[in-house]
CSV table of C-alpha atoms and ligand atoms in Angstrom, one decimal:
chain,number,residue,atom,x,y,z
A,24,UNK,CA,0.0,0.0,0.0
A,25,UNK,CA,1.3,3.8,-1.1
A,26,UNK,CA,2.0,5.5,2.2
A,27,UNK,CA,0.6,8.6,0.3
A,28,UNK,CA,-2.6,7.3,0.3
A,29,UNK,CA,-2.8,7.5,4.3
A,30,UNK,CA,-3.5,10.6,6.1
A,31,UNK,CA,-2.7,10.5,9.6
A,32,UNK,CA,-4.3,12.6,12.4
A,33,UNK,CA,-4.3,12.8,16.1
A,34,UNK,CA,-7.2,13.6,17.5
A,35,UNK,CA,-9.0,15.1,20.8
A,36,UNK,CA,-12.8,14.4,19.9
A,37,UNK,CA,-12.6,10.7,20.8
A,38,UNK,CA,-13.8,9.9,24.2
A,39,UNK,CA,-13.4,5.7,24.0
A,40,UNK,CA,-12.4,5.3,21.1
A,41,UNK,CA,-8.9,4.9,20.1
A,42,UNK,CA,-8.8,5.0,16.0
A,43,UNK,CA,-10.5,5.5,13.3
A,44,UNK,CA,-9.8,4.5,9.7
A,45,UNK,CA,-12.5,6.3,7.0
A,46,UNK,CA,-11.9,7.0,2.6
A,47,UNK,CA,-11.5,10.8,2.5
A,48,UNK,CA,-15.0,12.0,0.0
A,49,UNK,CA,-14.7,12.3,-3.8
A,50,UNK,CA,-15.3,16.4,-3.4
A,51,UNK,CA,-11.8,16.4,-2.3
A,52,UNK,CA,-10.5,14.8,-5.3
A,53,UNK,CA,-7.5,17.1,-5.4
A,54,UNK,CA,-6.0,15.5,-2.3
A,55,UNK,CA,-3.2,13.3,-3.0
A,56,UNK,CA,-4.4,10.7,0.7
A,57,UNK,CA,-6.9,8.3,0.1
A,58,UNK,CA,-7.7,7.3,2.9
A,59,UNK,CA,-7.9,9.3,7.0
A,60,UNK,CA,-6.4,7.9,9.8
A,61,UNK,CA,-7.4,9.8,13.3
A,62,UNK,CA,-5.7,8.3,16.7
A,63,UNK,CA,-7.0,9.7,20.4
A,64,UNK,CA,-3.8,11.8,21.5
A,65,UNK,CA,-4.4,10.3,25.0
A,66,UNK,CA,-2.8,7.3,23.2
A,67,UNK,CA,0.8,9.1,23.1
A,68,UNK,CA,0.2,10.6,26.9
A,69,UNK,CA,0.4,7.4,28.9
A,70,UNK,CA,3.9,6.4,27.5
A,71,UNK,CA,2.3,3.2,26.3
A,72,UNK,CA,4.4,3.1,22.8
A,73,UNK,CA,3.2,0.1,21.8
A,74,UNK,CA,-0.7,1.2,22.1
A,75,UNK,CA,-0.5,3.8,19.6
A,76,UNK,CA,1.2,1.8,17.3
A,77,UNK,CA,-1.0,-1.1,17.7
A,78,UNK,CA,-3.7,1.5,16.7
A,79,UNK,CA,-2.2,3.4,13.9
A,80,UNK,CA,-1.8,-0.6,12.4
A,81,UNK,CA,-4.9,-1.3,13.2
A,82,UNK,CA,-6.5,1.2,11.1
A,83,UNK,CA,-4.0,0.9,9.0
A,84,UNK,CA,-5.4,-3.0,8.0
A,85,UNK,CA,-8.9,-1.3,7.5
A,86,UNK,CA,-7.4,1.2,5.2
A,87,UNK,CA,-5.7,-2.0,3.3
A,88,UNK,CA,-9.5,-4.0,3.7
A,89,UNK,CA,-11.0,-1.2,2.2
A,90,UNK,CA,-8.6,-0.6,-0.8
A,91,UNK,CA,-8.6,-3.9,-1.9
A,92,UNK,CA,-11.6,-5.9,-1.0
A,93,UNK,CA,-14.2,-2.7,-0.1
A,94,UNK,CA,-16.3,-1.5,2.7
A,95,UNK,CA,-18.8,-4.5,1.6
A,96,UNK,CA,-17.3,-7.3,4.6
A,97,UNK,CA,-17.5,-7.2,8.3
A,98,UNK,CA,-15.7,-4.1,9.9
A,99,UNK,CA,-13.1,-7.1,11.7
A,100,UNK,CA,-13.8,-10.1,9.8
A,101,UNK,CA,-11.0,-12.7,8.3
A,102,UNK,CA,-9.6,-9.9,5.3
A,103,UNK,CA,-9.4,-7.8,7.9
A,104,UNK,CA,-7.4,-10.2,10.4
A,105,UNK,CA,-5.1,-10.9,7.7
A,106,UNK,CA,-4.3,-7.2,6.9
A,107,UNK,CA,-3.5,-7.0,10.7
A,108,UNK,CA,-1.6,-9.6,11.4
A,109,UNK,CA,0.5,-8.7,7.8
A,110,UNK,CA,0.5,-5.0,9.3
A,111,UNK,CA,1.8,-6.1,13.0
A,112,UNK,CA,-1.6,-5.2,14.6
A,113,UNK,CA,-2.7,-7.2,17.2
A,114,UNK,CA,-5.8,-9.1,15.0
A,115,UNK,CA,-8.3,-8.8,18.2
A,116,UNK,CA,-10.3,-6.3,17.3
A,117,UNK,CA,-10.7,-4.7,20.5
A,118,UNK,CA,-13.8,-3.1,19.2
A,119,UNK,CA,-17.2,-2.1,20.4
A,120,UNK,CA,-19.5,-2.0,17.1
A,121,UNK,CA,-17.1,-0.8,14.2
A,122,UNK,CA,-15.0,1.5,17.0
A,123,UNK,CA,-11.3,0.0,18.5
A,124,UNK,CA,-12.0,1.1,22.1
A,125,UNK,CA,-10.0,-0.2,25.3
A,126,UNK,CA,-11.4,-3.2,25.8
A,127,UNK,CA,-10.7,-4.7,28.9
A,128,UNK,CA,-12.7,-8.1,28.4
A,129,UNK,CA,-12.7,-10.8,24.8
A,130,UNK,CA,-15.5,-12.6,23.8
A,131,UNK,CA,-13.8,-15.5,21.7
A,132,UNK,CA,-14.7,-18.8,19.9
A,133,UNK,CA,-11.9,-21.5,21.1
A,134,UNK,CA,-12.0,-22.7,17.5
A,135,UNK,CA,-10.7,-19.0,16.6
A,136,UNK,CA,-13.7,-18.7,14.3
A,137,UNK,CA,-14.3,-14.9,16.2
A,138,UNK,CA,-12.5,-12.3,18.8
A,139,UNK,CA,-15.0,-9.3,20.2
A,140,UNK,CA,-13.3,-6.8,22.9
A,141,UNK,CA,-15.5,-5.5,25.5
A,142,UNK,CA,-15.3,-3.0,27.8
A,143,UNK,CA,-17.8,-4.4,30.6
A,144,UNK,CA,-18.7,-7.4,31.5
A,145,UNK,CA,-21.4,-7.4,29.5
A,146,UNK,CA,-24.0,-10.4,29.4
A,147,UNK,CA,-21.8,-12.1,26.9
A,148,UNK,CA,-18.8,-12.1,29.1
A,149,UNK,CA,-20.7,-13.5,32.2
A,150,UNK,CA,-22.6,-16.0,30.5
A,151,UNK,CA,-20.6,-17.3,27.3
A,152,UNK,CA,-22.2,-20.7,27.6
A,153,UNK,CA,-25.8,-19.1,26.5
A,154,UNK,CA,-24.3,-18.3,23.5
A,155,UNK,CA,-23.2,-20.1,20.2
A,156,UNK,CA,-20.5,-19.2,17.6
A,157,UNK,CA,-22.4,-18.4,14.1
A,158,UNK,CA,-19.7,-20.3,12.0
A,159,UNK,CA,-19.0,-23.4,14.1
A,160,UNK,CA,-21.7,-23.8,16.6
A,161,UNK,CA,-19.3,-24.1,19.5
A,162,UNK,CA,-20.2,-21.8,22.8
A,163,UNK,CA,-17.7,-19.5,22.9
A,164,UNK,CA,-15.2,-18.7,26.0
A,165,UNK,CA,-15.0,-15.1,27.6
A,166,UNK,CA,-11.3,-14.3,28.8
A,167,UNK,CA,-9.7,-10.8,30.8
A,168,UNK,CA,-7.7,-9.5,27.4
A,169,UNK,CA,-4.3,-9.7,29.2
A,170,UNK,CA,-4.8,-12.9,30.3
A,171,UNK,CA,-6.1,-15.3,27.5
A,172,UNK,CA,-6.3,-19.0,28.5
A,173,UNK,CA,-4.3,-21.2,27.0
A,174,UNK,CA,-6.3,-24.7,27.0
A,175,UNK,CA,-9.8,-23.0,27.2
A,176,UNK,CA,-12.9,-25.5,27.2
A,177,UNK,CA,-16.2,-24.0,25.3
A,178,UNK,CA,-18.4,-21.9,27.3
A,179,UNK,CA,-16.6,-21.5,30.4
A,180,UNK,CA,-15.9,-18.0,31.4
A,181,UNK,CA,-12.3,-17.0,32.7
A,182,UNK,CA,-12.3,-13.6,34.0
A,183,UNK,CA,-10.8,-13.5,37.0
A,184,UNK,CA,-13.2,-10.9,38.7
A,185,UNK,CA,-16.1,-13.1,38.0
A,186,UNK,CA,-17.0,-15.5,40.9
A,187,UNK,CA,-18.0,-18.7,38.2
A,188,UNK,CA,-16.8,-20.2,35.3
A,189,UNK,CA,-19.6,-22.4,34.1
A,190,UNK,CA,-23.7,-22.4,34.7
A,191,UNK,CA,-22.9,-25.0,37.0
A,192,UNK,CA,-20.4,-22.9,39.1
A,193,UNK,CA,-23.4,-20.5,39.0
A,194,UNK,CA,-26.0,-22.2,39.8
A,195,UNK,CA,-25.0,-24.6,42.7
A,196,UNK,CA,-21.0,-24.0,43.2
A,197,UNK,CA,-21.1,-26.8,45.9
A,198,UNK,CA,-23.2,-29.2,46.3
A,199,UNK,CA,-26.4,-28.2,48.1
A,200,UNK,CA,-27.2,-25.4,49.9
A,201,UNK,CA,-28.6,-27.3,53.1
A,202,UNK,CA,-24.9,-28.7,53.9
A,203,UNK,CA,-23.1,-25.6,52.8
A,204,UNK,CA,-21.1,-23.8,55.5
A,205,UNK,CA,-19.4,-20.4,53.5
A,206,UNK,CA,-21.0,-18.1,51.3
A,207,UNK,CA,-19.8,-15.7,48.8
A,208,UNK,CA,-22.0,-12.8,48.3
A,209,UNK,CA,-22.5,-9.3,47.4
A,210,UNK,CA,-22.4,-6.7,50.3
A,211,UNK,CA,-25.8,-5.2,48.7
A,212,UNK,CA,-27.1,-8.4,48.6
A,213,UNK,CA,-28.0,-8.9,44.9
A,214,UNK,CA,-25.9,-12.6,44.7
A,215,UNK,CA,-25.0,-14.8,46.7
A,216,UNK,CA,-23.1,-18.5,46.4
A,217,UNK,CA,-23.1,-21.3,48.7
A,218,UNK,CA,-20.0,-23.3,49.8
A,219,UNK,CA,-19.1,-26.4,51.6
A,220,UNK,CA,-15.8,-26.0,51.6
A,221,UNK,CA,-13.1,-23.1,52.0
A,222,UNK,CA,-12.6,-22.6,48.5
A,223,UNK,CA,-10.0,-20.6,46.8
A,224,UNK,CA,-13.4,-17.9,46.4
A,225,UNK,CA,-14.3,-18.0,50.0
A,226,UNK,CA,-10.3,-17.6,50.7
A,227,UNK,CA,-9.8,-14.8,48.9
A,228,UNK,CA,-13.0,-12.3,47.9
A,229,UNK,CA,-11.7,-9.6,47.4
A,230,UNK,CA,-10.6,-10.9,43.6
A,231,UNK,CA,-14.3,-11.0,42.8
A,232,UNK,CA,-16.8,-8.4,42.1
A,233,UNK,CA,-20.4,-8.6,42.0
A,234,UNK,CA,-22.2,-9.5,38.2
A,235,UNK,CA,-24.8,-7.1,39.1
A,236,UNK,CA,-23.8,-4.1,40.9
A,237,UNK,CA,-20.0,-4.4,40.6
A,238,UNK,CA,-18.9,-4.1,44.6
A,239,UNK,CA,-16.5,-6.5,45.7
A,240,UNK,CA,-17.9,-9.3,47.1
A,241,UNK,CA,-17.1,-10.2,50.7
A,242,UNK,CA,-17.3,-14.2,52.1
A,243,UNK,CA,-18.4,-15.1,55.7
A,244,UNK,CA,-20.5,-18.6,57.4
A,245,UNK,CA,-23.6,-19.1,57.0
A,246,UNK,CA,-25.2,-18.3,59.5
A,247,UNK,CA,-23.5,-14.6,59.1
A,248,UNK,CA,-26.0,-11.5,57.9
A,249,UNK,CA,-24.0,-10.3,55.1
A,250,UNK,CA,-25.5,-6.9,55.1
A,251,UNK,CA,-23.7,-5.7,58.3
A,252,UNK,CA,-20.5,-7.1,57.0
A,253,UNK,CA,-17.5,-5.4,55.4
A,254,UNK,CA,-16.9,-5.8,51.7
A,255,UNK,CA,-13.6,-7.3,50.6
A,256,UNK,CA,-13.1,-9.3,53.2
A,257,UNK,CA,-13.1,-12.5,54.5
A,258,UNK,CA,-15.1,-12.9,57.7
A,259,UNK,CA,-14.8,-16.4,58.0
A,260,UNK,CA,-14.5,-17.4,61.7
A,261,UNK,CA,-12.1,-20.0,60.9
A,262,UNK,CA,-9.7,-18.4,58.3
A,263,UNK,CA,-7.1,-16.6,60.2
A,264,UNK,CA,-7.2,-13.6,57.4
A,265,UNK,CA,-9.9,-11.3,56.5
A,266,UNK,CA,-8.0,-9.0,53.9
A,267,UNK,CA,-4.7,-10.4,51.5
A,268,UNK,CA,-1.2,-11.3,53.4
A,269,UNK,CA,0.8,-11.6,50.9
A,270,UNK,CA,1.1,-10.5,47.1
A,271,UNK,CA,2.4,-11.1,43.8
A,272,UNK,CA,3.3,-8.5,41.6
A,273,UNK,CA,5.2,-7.3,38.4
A,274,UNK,CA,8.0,-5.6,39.7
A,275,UNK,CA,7.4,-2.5,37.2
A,276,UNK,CA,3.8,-2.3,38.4
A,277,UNK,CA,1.8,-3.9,35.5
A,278,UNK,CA,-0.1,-5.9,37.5
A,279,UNK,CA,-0.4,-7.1,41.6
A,280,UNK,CA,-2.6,-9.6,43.1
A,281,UNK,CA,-3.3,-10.2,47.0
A,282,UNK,CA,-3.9,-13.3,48.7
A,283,UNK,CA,-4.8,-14.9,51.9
A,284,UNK,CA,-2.0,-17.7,51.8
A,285,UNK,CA,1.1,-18.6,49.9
A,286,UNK,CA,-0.2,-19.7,46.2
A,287,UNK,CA,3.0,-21.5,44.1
A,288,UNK,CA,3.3,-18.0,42.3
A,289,UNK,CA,4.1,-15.9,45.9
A,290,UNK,CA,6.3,-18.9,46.8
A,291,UNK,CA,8.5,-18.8,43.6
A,292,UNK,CA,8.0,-15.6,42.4
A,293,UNK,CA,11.5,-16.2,39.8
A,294,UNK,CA,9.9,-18.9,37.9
A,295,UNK,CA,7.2,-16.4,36.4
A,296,UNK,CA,7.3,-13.6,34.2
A,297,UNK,CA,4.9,-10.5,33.8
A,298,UNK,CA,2.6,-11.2,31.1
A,299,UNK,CA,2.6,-7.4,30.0
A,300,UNK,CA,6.7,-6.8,30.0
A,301,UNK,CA,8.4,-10.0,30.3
A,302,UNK,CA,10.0,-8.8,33.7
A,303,UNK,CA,10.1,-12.0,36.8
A,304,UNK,CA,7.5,-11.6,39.2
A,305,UNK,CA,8.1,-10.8,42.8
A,306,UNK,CA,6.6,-11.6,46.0
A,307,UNK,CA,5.9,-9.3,49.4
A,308,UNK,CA,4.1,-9.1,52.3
A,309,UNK,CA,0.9,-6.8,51.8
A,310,UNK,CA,1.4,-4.8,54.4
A,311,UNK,CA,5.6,-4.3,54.4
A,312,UNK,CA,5.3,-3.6,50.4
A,313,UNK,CA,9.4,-3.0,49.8
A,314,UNK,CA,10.3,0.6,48.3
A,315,UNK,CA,12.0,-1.1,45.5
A,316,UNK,CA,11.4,-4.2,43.8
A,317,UNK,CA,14.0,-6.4,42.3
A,318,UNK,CA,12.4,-9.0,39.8
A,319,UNK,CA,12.7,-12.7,40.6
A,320,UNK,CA,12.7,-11.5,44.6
A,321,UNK,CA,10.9,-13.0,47.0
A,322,UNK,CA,10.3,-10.6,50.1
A,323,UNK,CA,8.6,-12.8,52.7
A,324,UNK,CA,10.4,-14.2,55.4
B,418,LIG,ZN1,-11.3,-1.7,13.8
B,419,LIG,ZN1,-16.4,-21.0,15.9
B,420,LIG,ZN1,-24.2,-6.6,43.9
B,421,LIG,ZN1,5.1,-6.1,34.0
């Protein structure tokens, strides 16, 4: 493709959207560019390099889609995934409708049929198993978009923040509700899952937020009124914790988790690696964070 064809503008009239690819109109025949590419400037203020360019090649492929196939196929169908990966685009189209917006959550098929960004957890992303993928049938998988699964099974959700991963999970995570002994539930009361056992959920809940009202969920017995409870927490007589001990973190500050107990990332915090910028995880205690963190470092004890 001519680079002459592409106009390229940055923009401050985008409030989610990130790019925008569109054929500049025949009454300005005169113009050498074929073709308008506007990026959100807040792109180039976070220091995030590789977001910008990911855009700019984004639209970059739809510019390419349009020259050579038309405006006639789906705004992030297969011509277009071929344009990006050829262009170095990332070929998730982290799109809402025909806009690239910051998605934060993909709706996917496993058989790689379709990839949809979202930027809530929409209905889709809670529920993938009520859906079906319109080219193979299969129900597709819901994923956070930093963190795609790498042996996903069809219609199981794997966002971390949600408390299920399948209708079963949803329905009846335990067994039945007459023998259960924890519950996970929403401080406003809107949801609410039984337990018999200290699970990994009733352990830590403050990694889960509600699917209705979005407050982090709290866990506590049975017999506890939730409502008078603190959210966050974990108020389970017999779990010596109610908030995280101990956490496990990029040491540049992508990402950090906090958990109740040791997990096998916090105890070998070298043997992972930051899924955002490569560097080896580190491990601390949550409330003697160190000022500065050497990857591969283990802090507790
Ligand atoms: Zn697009
Ligand atoms: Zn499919
Ligand atoms: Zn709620
Ligand atoms: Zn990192």
């Amino acid at each position: 493709m001519d680079p002459a064809a592409i106009r390229v503008d940055v923009t401050d009239s985008f409030r989610r959207q990130l790019g925008e690819c569109r054929p500049i109109s025949r009454s300005d025949r005169d113009s050498t560019p074929k073709y308008e590419i506007r990026i959100a400037r807040r792109l180039f203020e976070d220091g995030r390099d590789d977001r910008w360019r990911d855009t700019v090649r984004h639209e970059v492929a739809h510019a390419y889609v349009l020259k050579t196939v038309g405006s006639d196929v789906a705004p992030h169908g297969p011509e277009w995934k071929d344009a990006a990966r050829r262009a170095g685009a990332d070929p998730v189209a982290r799109c809402e409708g025909d806009d690239v917006v910051d998605a934060a959550y993909v709706l996917a098929c496993p058989n790689g049929c379709f990839e949809h960004g979202y930027v809530q957890r929409s209905k889709r992303i809670k529920n993938p198993w009520q859906y079906t993928c319109d080219e193979c049938g299969t129900h597709p998988i819901s994923y956070d978009v930093t963190d795609r699964p790498d042996d996903p099974e069809a219609g199981t959700c794997y966002v971390a923040s949600i408390p299920w991963q399948t209708q079963d999970d949803k329905d009846d995570p335990d067994d039945t509700r007459n023998t259960a002994r924890y519950l996970l539930t929403c401080p406003n009361g809107c949801t609410a899952w039984s337990y018999q056992r200290r699970t990994k959920r009733i352990k830590n809940p403050w990694l889960y937020s509600c699917p209705e009202c979005d407050a982090t969920l709290l866990s506590c017995d049975i017999d506890d009124r939730p409502i008078n409870l603190e959210s966050g927490r974990c108020h389970v007589a017999s779990i010596p914790w109610q908030e995280p001990r101990i956490v496990h973190a990029c040491p540049n500050g992508c990402f950090n988790v906090g958990f109740g107990q040791h997990t096998k990332e916090s105890r070998q915090p070298d043997r992972y690696r930051c899924e955002e910028c490569g560097a080896r995880t580190v491990a601390y205690p949550a409330d003697d964070q160190p000022e500065t963190l050497t990857p591969g470092t283990n802090y507790i004890e």
